[in-house]
mmCIF file with all atom_site columns, C-alpha atoms in Angstrom:
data_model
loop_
_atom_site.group_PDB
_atom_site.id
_atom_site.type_symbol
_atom_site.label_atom_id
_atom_site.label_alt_id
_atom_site.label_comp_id
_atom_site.label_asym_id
_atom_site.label_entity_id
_atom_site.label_seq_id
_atom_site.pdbx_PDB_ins_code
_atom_site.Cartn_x
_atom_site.Cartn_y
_atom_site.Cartn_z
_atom_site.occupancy
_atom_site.B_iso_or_equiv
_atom_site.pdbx_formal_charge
_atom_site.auth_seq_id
_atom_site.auth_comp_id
_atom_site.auth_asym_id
_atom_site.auth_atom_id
_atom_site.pdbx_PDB_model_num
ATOM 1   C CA . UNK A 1 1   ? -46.155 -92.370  146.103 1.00 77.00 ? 1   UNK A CA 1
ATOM 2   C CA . UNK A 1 2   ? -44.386 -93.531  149.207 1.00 81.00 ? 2   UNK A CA 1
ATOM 3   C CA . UNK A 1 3   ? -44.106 -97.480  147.965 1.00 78.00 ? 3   UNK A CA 1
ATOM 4   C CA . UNK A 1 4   ? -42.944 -96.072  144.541 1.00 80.00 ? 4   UNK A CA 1
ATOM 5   C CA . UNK A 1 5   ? -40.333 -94.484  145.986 1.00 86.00 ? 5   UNK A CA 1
ATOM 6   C CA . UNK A 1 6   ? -39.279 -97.413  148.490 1.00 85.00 ? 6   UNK A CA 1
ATOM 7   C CA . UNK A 1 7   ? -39.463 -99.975  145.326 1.00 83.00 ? 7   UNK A CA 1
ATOM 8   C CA . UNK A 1 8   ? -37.203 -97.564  143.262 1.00 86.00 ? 8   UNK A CA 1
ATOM 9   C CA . UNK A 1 9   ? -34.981 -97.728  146.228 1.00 87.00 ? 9   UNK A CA 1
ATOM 10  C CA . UNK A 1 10  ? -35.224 -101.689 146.878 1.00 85.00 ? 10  UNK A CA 1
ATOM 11  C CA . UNK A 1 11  ? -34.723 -101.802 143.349 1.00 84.00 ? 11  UNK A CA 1
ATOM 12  C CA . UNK A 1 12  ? -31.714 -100.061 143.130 1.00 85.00 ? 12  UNK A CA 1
ATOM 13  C CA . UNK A 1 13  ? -30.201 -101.997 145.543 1.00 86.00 ? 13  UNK A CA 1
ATOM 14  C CA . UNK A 1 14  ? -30.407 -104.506 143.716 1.00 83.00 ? 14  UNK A CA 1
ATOM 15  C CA . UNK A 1 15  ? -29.461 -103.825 140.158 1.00 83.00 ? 15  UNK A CA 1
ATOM 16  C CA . UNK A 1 16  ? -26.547 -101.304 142.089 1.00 85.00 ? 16  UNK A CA 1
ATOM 17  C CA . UNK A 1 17  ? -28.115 -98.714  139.427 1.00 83.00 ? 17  UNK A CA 1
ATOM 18  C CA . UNK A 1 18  ? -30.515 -95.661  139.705 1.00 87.00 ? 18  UNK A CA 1
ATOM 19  C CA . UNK A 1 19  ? -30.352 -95.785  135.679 1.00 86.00 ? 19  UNK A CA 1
ATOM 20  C CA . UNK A 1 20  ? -31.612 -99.444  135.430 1.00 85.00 ? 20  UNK A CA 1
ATOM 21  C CA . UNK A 1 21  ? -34.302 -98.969  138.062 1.00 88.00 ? 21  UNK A CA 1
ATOM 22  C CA . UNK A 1 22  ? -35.505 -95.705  136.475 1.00 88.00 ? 22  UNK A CA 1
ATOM 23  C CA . UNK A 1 23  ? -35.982 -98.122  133.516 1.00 86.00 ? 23  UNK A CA 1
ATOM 24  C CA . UNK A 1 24  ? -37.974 -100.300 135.179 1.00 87.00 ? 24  UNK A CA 1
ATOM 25  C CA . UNK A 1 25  ? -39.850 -97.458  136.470 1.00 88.00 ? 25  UNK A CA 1
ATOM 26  C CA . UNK A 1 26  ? -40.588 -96.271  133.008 1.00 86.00 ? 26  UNK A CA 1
ATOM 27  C CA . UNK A 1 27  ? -42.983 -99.036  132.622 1.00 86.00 ? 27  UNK A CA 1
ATOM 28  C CA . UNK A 1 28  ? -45.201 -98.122  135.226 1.00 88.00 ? 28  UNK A CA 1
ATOM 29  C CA . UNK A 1 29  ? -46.845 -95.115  133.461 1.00 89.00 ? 29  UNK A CA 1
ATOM 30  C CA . UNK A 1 30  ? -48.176 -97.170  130.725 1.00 89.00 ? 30  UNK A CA 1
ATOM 31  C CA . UNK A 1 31  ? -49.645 -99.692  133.012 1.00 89.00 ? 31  UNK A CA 1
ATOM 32  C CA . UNK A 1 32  ? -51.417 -96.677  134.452 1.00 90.00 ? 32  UNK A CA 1
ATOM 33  C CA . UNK A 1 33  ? -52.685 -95.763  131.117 1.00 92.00 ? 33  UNK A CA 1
ATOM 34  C CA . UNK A 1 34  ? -53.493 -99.153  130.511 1.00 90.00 ? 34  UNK A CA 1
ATOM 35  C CA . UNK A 1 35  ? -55.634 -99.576  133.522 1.00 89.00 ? 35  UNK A CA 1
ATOM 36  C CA . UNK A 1 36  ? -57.314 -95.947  132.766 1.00 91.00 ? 36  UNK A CA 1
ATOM 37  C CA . UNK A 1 37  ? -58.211 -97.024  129.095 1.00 91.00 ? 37  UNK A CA 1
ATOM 38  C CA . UNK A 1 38  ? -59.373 -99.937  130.302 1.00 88.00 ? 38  UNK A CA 1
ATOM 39  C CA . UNK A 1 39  ? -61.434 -98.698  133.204 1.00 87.00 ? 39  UNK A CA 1
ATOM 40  C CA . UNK A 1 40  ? -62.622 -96.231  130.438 1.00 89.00 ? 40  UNK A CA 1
ATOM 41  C CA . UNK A 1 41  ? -63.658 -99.047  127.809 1.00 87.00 ? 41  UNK A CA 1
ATOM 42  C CA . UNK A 1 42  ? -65.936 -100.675 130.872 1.00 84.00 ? 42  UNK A CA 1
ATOM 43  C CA . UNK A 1 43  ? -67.310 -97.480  132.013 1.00 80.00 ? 43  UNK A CA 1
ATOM 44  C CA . UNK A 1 44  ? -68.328 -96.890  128.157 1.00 84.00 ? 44  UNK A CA 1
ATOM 45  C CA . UNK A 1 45  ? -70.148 -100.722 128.383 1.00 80.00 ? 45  UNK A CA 1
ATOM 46  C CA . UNK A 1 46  ? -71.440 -101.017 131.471 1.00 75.00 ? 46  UNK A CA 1
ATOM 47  C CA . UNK A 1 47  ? -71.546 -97.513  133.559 1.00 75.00 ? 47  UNK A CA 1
ATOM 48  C CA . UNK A 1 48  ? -68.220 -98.462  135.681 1.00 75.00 ? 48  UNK A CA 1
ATOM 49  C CA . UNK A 1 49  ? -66.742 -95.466  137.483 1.00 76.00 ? 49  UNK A CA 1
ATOM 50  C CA . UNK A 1 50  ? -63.237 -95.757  139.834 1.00 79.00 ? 50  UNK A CA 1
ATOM 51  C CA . UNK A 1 51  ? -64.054 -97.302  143.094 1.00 80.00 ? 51  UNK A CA 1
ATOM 52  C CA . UNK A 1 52  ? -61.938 -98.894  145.929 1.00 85.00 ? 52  UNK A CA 1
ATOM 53  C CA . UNK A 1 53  ? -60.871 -102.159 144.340 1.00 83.00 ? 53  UNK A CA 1
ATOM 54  C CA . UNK A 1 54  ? -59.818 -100.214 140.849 1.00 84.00 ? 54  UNK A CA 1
ATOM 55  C CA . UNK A 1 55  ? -57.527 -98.526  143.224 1.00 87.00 ? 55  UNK A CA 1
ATOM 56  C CA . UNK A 1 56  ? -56.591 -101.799 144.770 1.00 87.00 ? 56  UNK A CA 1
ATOM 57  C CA . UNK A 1 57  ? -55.809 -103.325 141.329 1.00 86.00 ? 57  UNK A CA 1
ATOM 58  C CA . UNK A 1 58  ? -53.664 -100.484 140.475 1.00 88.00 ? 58  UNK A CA 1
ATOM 59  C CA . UNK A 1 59  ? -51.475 -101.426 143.309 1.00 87.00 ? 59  UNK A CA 1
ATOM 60  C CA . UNK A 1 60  ? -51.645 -104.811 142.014 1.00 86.00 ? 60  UNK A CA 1
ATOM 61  C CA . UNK A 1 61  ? -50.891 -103.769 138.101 1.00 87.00 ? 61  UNK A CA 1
ATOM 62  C CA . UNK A 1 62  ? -47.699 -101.705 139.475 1.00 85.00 ? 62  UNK A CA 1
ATOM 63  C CA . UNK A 1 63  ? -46.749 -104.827 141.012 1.00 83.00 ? 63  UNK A CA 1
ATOM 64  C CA . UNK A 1 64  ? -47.193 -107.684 138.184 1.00 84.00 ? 64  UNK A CA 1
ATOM 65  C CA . UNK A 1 65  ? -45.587 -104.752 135.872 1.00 86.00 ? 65  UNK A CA 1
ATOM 66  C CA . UNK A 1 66  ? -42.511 -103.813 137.715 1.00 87.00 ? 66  UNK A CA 1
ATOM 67  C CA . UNK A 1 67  ? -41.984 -108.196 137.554 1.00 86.00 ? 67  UNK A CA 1
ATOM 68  C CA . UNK A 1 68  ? -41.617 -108.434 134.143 1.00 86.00 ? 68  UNK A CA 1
ATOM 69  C CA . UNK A 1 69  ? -39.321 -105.498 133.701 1.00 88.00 ? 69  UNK A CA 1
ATOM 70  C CA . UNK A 1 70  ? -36.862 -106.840 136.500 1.00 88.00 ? 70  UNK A CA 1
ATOM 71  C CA . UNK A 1 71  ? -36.695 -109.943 134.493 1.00 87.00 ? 71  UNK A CA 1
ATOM 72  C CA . UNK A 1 72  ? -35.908 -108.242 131.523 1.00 90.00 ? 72  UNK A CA 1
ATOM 73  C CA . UNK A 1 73  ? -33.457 -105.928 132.648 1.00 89.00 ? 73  UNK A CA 1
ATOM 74  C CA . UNK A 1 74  ? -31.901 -108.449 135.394 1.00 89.00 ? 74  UNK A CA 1
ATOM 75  C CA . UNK A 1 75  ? -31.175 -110.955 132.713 1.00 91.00 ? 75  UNK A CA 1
ATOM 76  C CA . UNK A 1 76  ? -29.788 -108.214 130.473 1.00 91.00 ? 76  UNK A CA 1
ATOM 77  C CA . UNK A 1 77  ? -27.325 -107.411 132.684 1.00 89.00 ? 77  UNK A CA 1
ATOM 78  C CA . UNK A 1 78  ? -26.759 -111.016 133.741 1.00 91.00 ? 78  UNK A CA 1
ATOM 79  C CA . UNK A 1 79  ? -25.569 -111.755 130.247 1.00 92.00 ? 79  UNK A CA 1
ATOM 80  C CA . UNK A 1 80  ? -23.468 -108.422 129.831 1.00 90.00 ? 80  UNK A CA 1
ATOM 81  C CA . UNK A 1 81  ? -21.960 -109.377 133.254 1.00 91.00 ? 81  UNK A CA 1
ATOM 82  C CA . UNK A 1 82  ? -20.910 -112.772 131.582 1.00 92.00 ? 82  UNK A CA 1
ATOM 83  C CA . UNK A 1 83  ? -19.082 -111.271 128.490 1.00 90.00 ? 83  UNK A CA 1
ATOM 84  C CA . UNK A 1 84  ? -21.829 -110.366 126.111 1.00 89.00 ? 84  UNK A CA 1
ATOM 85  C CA . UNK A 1 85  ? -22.682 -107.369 123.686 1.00 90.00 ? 85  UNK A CA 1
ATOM 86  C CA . UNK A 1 86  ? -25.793 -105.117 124.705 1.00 89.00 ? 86  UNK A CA 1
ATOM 87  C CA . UNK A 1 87  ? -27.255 -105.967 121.709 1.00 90.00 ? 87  UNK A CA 1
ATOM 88  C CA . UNK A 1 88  ? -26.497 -110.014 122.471 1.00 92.00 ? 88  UNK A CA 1
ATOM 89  C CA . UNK A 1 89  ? -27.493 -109.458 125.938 1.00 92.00 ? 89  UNK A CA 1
ATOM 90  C CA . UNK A 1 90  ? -30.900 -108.375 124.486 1.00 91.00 ? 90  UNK A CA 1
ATOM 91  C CA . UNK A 1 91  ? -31.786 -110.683 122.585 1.00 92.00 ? 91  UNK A CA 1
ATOM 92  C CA . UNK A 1 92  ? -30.457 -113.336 125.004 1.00 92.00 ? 92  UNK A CA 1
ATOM 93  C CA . UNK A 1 93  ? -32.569 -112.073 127.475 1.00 91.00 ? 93  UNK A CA 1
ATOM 94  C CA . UNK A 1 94  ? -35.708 -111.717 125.030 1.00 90.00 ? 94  UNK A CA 1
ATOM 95  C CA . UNK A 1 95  ? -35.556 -115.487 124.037 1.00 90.00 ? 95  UNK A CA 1
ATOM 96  C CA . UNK A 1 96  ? -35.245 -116.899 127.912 1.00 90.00 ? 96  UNK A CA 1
ATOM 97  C CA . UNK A 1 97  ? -37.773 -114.117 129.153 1.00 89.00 ? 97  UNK A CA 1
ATOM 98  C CA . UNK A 1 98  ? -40.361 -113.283 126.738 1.00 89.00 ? 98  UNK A CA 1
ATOM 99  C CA . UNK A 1 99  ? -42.050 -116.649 127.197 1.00 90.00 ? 99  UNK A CA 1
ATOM 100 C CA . UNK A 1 100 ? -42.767 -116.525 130.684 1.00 89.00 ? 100 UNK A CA 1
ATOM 101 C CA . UNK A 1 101 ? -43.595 -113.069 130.466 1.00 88.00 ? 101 UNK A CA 1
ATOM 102 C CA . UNK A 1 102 ? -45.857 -113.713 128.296 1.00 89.00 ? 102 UNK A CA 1
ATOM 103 C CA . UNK A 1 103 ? -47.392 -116.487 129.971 1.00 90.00 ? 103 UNK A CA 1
ATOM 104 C CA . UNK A 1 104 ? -47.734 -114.790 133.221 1.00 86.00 ? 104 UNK A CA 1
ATOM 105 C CA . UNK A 1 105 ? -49.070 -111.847 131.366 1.00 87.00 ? 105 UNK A CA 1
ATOM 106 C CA . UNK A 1 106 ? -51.721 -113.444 128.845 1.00 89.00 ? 106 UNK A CA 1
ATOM 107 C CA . UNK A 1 107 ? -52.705 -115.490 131.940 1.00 89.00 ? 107 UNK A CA 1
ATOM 108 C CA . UNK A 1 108 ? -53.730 -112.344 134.024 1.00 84.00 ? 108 UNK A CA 1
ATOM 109 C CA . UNK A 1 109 ? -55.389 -110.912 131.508 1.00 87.00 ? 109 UNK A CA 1
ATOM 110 C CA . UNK A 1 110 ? -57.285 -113.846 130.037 1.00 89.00 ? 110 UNK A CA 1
ATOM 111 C CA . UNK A 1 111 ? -58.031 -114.839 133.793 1.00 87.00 ? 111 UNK A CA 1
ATOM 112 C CA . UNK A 1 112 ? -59.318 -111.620 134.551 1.00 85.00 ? 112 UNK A CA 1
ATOM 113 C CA . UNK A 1 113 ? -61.481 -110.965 131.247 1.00 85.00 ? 113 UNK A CA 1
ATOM 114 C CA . UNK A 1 114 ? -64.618 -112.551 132.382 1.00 85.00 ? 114 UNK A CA 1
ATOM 115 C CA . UNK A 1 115 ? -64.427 -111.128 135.192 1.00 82.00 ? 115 UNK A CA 1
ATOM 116 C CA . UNK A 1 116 ? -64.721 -108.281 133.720 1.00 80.00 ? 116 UNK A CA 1
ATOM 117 C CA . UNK A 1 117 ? -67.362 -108.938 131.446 1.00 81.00 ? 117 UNK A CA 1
ATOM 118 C CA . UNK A 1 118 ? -69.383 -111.193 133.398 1.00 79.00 ? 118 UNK A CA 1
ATOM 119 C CA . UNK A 1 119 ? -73.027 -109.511 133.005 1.00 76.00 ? 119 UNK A CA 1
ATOM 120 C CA . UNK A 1 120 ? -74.038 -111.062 136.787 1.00 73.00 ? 120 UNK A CA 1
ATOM 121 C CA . UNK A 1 121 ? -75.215 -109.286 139.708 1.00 74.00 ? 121 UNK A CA 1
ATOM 122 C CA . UNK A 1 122 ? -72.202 -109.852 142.025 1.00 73.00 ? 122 UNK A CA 1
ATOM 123 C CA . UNK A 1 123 ? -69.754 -109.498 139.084 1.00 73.00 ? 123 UNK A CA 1
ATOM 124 C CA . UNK A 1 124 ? -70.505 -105.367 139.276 1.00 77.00 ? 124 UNK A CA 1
ATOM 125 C CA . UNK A 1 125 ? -68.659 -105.573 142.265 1.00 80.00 ? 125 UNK A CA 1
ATOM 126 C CA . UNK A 1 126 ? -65.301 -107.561 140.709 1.00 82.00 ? 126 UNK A CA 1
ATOM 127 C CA . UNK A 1 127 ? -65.922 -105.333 137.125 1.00 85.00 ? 127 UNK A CA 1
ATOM 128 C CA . UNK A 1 128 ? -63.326 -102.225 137.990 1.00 84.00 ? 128 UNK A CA 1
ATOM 129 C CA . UNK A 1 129 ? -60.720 -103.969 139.637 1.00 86.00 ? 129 UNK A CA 1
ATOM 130 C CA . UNK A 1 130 ? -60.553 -107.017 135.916 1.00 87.00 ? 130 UNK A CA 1
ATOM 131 C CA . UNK A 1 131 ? -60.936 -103.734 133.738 1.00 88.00 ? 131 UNK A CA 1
ATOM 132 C CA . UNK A 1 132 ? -57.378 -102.345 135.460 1.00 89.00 ? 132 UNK A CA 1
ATOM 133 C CA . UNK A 1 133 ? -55.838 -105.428 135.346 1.00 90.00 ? 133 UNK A CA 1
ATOM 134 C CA . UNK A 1 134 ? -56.359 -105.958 132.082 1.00 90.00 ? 134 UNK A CA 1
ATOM 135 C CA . UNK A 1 135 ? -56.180 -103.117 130.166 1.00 90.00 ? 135 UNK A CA 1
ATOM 136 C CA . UNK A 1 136 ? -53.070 -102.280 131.889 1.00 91.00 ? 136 UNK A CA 1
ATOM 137 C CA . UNK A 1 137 ? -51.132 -105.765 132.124 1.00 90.00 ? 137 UNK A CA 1
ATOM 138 C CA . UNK A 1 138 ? -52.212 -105.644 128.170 1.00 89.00 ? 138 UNK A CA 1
ATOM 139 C CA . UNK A 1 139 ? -50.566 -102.204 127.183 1.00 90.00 ? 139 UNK A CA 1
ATOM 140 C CA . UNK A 1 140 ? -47.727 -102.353 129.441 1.00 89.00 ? 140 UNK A CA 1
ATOM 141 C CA . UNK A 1 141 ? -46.634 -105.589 127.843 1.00 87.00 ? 141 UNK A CA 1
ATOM 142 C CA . UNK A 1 142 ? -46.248 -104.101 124.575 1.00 84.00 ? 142 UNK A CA 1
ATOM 143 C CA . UNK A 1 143 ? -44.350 -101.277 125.986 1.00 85.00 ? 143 UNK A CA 1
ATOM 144 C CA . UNK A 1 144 ? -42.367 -103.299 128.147 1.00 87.00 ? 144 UNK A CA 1
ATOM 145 C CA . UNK A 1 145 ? -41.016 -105.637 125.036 1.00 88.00 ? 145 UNK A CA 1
ATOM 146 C CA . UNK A 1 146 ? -40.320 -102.351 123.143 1.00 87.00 ? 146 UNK A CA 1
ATOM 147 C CA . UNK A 1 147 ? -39.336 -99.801  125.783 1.00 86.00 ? 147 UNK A CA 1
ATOM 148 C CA . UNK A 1 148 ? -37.025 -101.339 127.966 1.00 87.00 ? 148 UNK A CA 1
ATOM 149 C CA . UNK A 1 149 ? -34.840 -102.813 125.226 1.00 89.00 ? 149 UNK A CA 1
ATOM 150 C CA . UNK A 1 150 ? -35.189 -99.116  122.856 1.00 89.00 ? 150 UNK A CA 1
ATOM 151 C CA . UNK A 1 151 ? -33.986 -97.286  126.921 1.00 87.00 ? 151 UNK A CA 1
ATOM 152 C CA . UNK A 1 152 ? -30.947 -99.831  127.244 1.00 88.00 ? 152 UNK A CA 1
ATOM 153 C CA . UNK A 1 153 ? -30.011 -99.004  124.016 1.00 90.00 ? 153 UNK A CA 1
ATOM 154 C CA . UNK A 1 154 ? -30.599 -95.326  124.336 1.00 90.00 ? 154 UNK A CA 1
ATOM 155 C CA . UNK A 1 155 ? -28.247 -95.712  127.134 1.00 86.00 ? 155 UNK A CA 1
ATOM 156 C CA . UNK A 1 156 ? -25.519 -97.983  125.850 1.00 86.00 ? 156 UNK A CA 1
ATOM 157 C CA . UNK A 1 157 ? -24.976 -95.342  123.147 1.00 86.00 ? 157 UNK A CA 1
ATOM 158 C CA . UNK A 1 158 ? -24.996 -92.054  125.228 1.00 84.00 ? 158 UNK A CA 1
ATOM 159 C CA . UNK A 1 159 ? -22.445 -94.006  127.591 1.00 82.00 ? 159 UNK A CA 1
ATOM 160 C CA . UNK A 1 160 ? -20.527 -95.343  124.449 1.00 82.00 ? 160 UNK A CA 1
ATOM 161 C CA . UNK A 1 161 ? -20.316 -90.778  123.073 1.00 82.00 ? 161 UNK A CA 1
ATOM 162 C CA . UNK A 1 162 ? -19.473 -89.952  126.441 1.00 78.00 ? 162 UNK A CA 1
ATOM 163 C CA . UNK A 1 163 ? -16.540 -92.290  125.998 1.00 78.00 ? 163 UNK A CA 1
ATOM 164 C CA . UNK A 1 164 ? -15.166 -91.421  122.790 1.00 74.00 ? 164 UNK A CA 1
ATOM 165 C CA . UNK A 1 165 ? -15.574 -87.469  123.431 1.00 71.00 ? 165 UNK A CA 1
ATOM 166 C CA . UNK A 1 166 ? -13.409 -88.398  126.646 1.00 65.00 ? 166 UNK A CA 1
ATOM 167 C CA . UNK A 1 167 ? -11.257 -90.121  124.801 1.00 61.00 ? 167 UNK A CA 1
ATOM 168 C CA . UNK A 1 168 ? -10.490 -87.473  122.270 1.00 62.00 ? 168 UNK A CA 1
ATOM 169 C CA . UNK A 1 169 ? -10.014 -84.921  124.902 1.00 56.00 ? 169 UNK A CA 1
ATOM 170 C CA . UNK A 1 170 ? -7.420  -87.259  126.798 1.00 54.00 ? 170 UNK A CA 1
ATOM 171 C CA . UNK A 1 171 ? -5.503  -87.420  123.706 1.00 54.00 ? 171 UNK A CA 1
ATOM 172 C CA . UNK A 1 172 ? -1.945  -85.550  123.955 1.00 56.00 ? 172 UNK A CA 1
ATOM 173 C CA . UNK A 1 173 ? -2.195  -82.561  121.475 1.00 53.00 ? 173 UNK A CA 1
ATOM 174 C CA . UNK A 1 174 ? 1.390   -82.637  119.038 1.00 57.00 ? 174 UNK A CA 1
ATOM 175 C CA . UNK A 1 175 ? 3.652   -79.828  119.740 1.00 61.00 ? 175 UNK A CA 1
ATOM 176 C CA . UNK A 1 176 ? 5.040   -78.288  116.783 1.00 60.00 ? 176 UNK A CA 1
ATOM 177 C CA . UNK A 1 177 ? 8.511   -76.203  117.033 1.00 56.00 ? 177 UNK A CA 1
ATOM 178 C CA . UNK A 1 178 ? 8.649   -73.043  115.515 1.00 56.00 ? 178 UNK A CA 1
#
C-alpha cells in the first residue's frame, strides 16, 4: 500500500495532476484481477495456490501496468499541450503508443506463457509468478486501451459542463424598468 501511495505521488509530480494519476491508477485493479484469474486458471490445471513469487509478480504486474498507462496519458497531454483537441490528442497518442504497448505487452505475456505451462519439475516453482504476469498484463491491456481514453473523456466533458454552467451564471441578468 505504501509504494502505491508513493507512485501516485511521484506520479503526480509529474503529470502536475492528481486527476491524471488517479487515471493511471485505475488500471491497476484490473491487472490485479488479471493476475487473480490467471493464478485461478493455473490452480484449476495444475493445483497452483498463491505463494511468494505470485506476490513478487504482482509487484512486478503493477509495475509493467502503471508503464503503459503513463505513456498513454503522457502523450495525451503532450499533444493537448501542443494545440490539439482531446479527441485528436487521443487518437494521436493511440497511433504512436499502441504499438509499443503492445509489443512490450504481447512480449511479456508470450515470454512468460511457457513458463507457465511448462509441465517440468523445476517449472512448479516459476508456475505462479508466469500465471500473474500473464493473466494480468493480458486483461489490463484491454482495459488500458479502453479505460484510460473512455476516463479522459469522462473528464474532458464534466470539465467542459462545469464551464458552461459557470458561464451562464457569470452572465449579467437584463434589468427591466418598471
Amino acid at each position: 500500500a505504501m509504494a502505491l501511495v508513493v507512485l501516485f505521488m511521484l506520479m503526480a509530480a509529474m503529470f502536475r495532476s492528481l486527476r491524471d494519476s488517479a487515471f493511471v491508477m485505475a488500471t491497476l485493479p484490473m491487472a490485479v484481477l488479471g493476475g487473480v484469474l490467471g493464478l485461478r486458471v493455473l490452480d484449476l490445471a495444475a493445483g497452483q495456490t498463491l505463494d511468494l513469487l505470485s506476490m513478487i509478480g504482482f509487484i512486478m504486474l503493477l509495475g509493467m501496468v502503471i508503464n503503459n498507462a503513463i505513456l498513454l496519458v503522457a502523450q495525451t497531454r503532450d499533444a493537448q499541450a501542443a494545440g490539439a483537441t482531446l479527441d485528436a490528442a487521443l487518437h494521436q497518442a493511440l497511433d504512436q503508443r499502441l504499438r509499443p504497448i503492445l509489443i512490450g505487452a504481447l512480449t511479456g505475456v508470450l515470454g512468460a506463457l511457457p513458463m507457465a505451462i511448462n509441465p517440468g519439475p523445476g517449472a512448479v516453482i516459476y508456475r505462479g509468478l508466469a500465471a500473474v504476469s500473464v493473466g494480468g498484463v493480458a486483461l489490463s491491456l484491454v482495459f488500458l486501451v479502453v479505460l484510460i481514453p473512455a476516463l479522459l473523456r469522462l473528464a474532458d466533458s464534466r470539465r467542459q459542463a462545469a464551464t458552461a454552467v459557470d458561464g451562464i451564471d457569470a452572465m449579467p441578468v437584463p434589468q427591466t424598468s418598471p
